[in-house]
mmCIF file of C-alpha atoms in Angstrom:
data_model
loop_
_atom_site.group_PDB
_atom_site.id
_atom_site.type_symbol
_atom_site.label_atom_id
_atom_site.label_comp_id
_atom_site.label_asym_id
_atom_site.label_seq_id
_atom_site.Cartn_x
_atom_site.Cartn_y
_atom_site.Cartn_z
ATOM 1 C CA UNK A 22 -3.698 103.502 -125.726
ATOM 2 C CA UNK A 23 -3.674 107.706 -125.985
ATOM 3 C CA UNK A 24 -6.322 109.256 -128.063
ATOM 4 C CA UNK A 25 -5.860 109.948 -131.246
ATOM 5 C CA UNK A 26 -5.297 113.579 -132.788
ATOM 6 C CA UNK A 27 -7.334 114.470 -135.323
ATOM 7 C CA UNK A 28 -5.098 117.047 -137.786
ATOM 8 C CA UNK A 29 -8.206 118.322 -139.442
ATOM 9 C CA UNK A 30 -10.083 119.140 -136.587
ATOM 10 C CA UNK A 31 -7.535 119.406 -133.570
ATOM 11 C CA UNK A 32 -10.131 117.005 -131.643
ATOM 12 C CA UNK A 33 -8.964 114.156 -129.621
ATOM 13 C CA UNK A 34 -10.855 111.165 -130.763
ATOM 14 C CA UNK A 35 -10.779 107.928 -128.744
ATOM 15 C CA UNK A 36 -9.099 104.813 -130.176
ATOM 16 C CA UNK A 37 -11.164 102.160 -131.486
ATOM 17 C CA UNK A 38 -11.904 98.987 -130.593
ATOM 18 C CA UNK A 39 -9.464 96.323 -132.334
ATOM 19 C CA UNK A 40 -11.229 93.781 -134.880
ATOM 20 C CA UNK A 41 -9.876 91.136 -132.375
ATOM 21 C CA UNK A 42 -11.388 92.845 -129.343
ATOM 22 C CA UNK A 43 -14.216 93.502 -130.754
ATOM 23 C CA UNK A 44 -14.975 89.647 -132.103
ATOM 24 C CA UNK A 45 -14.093 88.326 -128.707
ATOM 25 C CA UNK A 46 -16.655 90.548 -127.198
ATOM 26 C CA UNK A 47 -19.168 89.670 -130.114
ATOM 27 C CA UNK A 48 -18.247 85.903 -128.993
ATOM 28 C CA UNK A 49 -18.694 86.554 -125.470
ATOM 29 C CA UNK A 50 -22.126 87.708 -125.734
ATOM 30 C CA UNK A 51 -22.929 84.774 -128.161
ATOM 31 C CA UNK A 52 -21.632 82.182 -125.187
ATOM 32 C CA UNK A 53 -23.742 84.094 -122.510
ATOM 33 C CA UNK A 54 -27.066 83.927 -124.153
ATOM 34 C CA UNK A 55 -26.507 80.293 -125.025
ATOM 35 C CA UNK A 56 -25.948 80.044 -121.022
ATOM 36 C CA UNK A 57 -28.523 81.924 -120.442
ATOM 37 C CA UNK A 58 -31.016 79.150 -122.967
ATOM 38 C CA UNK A 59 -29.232 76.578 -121.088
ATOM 39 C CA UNK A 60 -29.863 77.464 -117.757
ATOM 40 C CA UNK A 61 -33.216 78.115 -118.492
ATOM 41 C CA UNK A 62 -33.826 74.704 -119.631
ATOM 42 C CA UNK A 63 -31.565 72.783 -117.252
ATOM 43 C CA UNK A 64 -34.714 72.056 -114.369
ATOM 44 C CA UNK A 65 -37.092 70.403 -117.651
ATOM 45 C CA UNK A 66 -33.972 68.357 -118.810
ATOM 46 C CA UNK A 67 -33.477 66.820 -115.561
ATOM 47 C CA UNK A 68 -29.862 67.209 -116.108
ATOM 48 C CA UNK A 69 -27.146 67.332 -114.065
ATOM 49 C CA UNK A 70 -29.067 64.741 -111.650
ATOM 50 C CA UNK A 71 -27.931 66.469 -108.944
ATOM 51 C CA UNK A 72 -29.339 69.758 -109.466
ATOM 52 C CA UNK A 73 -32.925 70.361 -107.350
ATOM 53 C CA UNK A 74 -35.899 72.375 -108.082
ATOM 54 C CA UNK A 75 -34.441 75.076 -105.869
ATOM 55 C CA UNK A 76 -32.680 76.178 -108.629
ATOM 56 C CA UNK A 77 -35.462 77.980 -109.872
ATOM 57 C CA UNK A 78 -35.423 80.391 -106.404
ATOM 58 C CA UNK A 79 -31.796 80.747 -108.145
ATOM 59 C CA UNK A 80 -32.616 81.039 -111.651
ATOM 60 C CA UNK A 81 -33.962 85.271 -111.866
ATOM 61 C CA UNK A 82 -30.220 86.098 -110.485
ATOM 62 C CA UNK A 83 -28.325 84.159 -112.820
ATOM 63 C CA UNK A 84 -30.285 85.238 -115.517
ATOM 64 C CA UNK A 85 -30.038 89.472 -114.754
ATOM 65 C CA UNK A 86 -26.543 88.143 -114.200
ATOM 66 C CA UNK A 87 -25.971 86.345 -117.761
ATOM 67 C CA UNK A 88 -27.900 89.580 -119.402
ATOM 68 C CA UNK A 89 -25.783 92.042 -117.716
ATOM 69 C CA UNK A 90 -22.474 90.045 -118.837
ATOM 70 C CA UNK A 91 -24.865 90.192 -122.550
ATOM 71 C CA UNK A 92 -25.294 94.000 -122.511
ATOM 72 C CA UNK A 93 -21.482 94.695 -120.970
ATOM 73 C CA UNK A 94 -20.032 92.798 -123.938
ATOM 74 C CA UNK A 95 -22.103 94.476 -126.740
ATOM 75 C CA UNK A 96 -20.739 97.789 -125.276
ATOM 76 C CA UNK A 97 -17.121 96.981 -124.879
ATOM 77 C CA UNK A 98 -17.681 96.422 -128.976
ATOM 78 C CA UNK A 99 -18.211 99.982 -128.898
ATOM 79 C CA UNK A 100 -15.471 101.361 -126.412
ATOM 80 C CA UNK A 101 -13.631 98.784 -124.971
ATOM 81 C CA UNK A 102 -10.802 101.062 -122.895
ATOM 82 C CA UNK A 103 -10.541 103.293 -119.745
ATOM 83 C CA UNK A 104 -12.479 103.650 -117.069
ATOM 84 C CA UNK A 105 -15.422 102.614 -118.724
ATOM 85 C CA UNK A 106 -14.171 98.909 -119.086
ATOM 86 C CA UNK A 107 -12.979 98.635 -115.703
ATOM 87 C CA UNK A 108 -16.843 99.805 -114.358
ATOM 88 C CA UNK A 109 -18.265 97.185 -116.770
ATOM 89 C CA UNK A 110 -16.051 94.756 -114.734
ATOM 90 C CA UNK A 111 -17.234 96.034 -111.554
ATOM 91 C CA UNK A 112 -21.063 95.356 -113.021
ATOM 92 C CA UNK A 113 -20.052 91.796 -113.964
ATOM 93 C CA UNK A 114 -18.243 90.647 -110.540
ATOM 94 C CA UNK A 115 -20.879 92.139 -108.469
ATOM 95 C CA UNK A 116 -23.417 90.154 -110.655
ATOM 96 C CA UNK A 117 -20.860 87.191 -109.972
ATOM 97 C CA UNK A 118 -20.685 87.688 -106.449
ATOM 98 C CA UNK A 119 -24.740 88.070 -106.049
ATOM 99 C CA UNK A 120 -24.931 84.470 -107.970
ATOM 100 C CA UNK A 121 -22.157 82.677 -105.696
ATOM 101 C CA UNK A 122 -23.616 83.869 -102.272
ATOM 102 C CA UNK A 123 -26.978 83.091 -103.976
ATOM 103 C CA UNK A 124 -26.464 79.679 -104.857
ATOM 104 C CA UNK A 125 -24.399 79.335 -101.344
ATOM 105 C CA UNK A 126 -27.801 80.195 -99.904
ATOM 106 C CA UNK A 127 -29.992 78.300 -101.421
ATOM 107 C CA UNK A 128 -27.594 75.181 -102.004
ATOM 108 C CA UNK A 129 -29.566 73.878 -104.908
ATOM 109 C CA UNK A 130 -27.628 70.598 -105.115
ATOM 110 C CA UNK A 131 -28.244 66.790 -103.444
ATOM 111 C CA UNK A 132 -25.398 64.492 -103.648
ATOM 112 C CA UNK A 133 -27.575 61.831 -101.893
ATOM 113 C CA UNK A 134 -28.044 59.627 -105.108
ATOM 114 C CA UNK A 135 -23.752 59.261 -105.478
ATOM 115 C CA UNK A 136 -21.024 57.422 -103.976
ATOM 116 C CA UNK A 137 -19.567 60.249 -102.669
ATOM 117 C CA UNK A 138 -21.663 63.271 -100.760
ATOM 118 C CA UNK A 139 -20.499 66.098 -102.682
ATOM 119 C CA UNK A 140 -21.901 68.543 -100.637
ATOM 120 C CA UNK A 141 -19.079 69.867 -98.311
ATOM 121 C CA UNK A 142 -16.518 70.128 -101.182
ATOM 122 C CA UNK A 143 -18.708 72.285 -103.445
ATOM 123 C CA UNK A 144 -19.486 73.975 -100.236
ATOM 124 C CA UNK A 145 -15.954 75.218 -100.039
ATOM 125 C CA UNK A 146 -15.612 75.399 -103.933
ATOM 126 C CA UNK A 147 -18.290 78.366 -103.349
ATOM 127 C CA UNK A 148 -16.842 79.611 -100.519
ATOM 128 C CA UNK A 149 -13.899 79.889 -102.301
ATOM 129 C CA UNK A 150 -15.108 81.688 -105.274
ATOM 130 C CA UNK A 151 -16.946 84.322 -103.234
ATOM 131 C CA UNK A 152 -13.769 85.165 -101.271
ATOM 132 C CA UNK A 153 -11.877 85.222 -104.535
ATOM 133 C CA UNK A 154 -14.441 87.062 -106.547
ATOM 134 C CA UNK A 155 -15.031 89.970 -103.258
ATOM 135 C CA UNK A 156 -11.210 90.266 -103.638
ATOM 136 C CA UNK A 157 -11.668 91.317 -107.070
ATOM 137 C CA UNK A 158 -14.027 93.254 -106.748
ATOM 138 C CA UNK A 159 -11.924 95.609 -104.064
ATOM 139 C CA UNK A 160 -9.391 95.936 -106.886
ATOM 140 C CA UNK A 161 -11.292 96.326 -109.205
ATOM 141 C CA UNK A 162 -12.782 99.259 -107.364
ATOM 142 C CA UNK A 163 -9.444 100.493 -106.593
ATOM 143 C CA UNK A 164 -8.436 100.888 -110.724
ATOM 144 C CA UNK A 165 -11.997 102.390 -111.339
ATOM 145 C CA UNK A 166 -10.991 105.338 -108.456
ATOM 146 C CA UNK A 167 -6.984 105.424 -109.420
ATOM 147 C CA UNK A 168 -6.803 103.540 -112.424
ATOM 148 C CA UNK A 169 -6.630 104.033 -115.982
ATOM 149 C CA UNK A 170 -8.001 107.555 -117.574
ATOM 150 C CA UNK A 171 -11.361 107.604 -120.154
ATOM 151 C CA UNK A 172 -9.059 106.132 -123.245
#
C-alpha cells in the first residue's frame, strides 16, 4: 500500500497497520510466549516420553528463537509493511534455521521405548525443514535487496 498524503502538511505518512493485522500479530506473540512457558517446562513434565535431557543443550536457542519471533511480532503491530517486514522475516527464518540444524545436532529424541524407531524418519523430517527453511531464507533475502520499498 502507497503512503498516504497528508493535505495539511504535504508529508507522506506511512499507512497503518490494519486492526486485523495488527490482532494477528498481538496473537502471534501471545502463542510464542506460551511456547516459550511450554518448552521451558517440557524436560520437568516428562512429556513427550521421547524427548531426552539433551534438550536442555537445545533449549537457550529455541528460546532467543521464540523471543525474537516475540519482539518481531510486537513490532509488525507498529509497521507491519515494506522492507521492514520482509527483514523481520529474515530474523525469524534464520532463528528457524539455527533451531532445525540445532536440534539435527544434538538429536534430542530416543524412539527406543516404541514399536517403531522413529529416529530415521524425523531425521529426514529435519532434514527436510532445514533445506526448505535455507530456501526461504535465499528469497527472502532476494525481496529484502529487490523487493518491496519502506511502505
Amino acid at each position: 500500500m502507497p503512503a498516504v498524503l497528508d493535505t495539511e502538511r504535504r508529508v507522506a505518512t506511512p499507512p497503518r497497520p490494519t486492526a486485523p493485522s495488527r490482532f494477528g500479530h498481538l496473537l502471534a506473540a501471545e502463542v510464542d510466549a506460551i511456547l516459550l512457558w511450554v518448552s521451558h517446562q517440557l524436560l520437568d513434565w516428562g512429556w513427550p516420553a521421547f524427548l531426552t535431557d539433551d534438550f536442555a543443550s537445545v533449549l537457550g536457542l529455541v528460546t532467543a528463537a521464540l523471543v525474537a519471533s516475540i519482539v518481531v511480532n510486537l513490532a509488525l503491530v507498529f509497521h507491519d509493511r515494506g522492507r521492514f517486514e520482509v527483514a523481520t522475516e529474515l530474523v525469524t527464518t534464520a532463528f528457524g534455521l539455527a533451531v532445525g540444524l540445532r536440534l539435527l545436532e544434538v538429536f534430542p529424541f530416543d524412539f527406543a521405548g516404541y514399536a517403531n524407531d522413529w529416529s530415521g524418519a524425523v531425521h529426514g523430517v529435519l532434514v527436510l525443514l532445514i533445506g526448505v527453511t535455507g530456501l526461504a531464507m535465499v528469497v527472502t533475502l532476494v525481496r529484502l535487496v529487490v523487493g518491496p520499498g519502506d511502505d
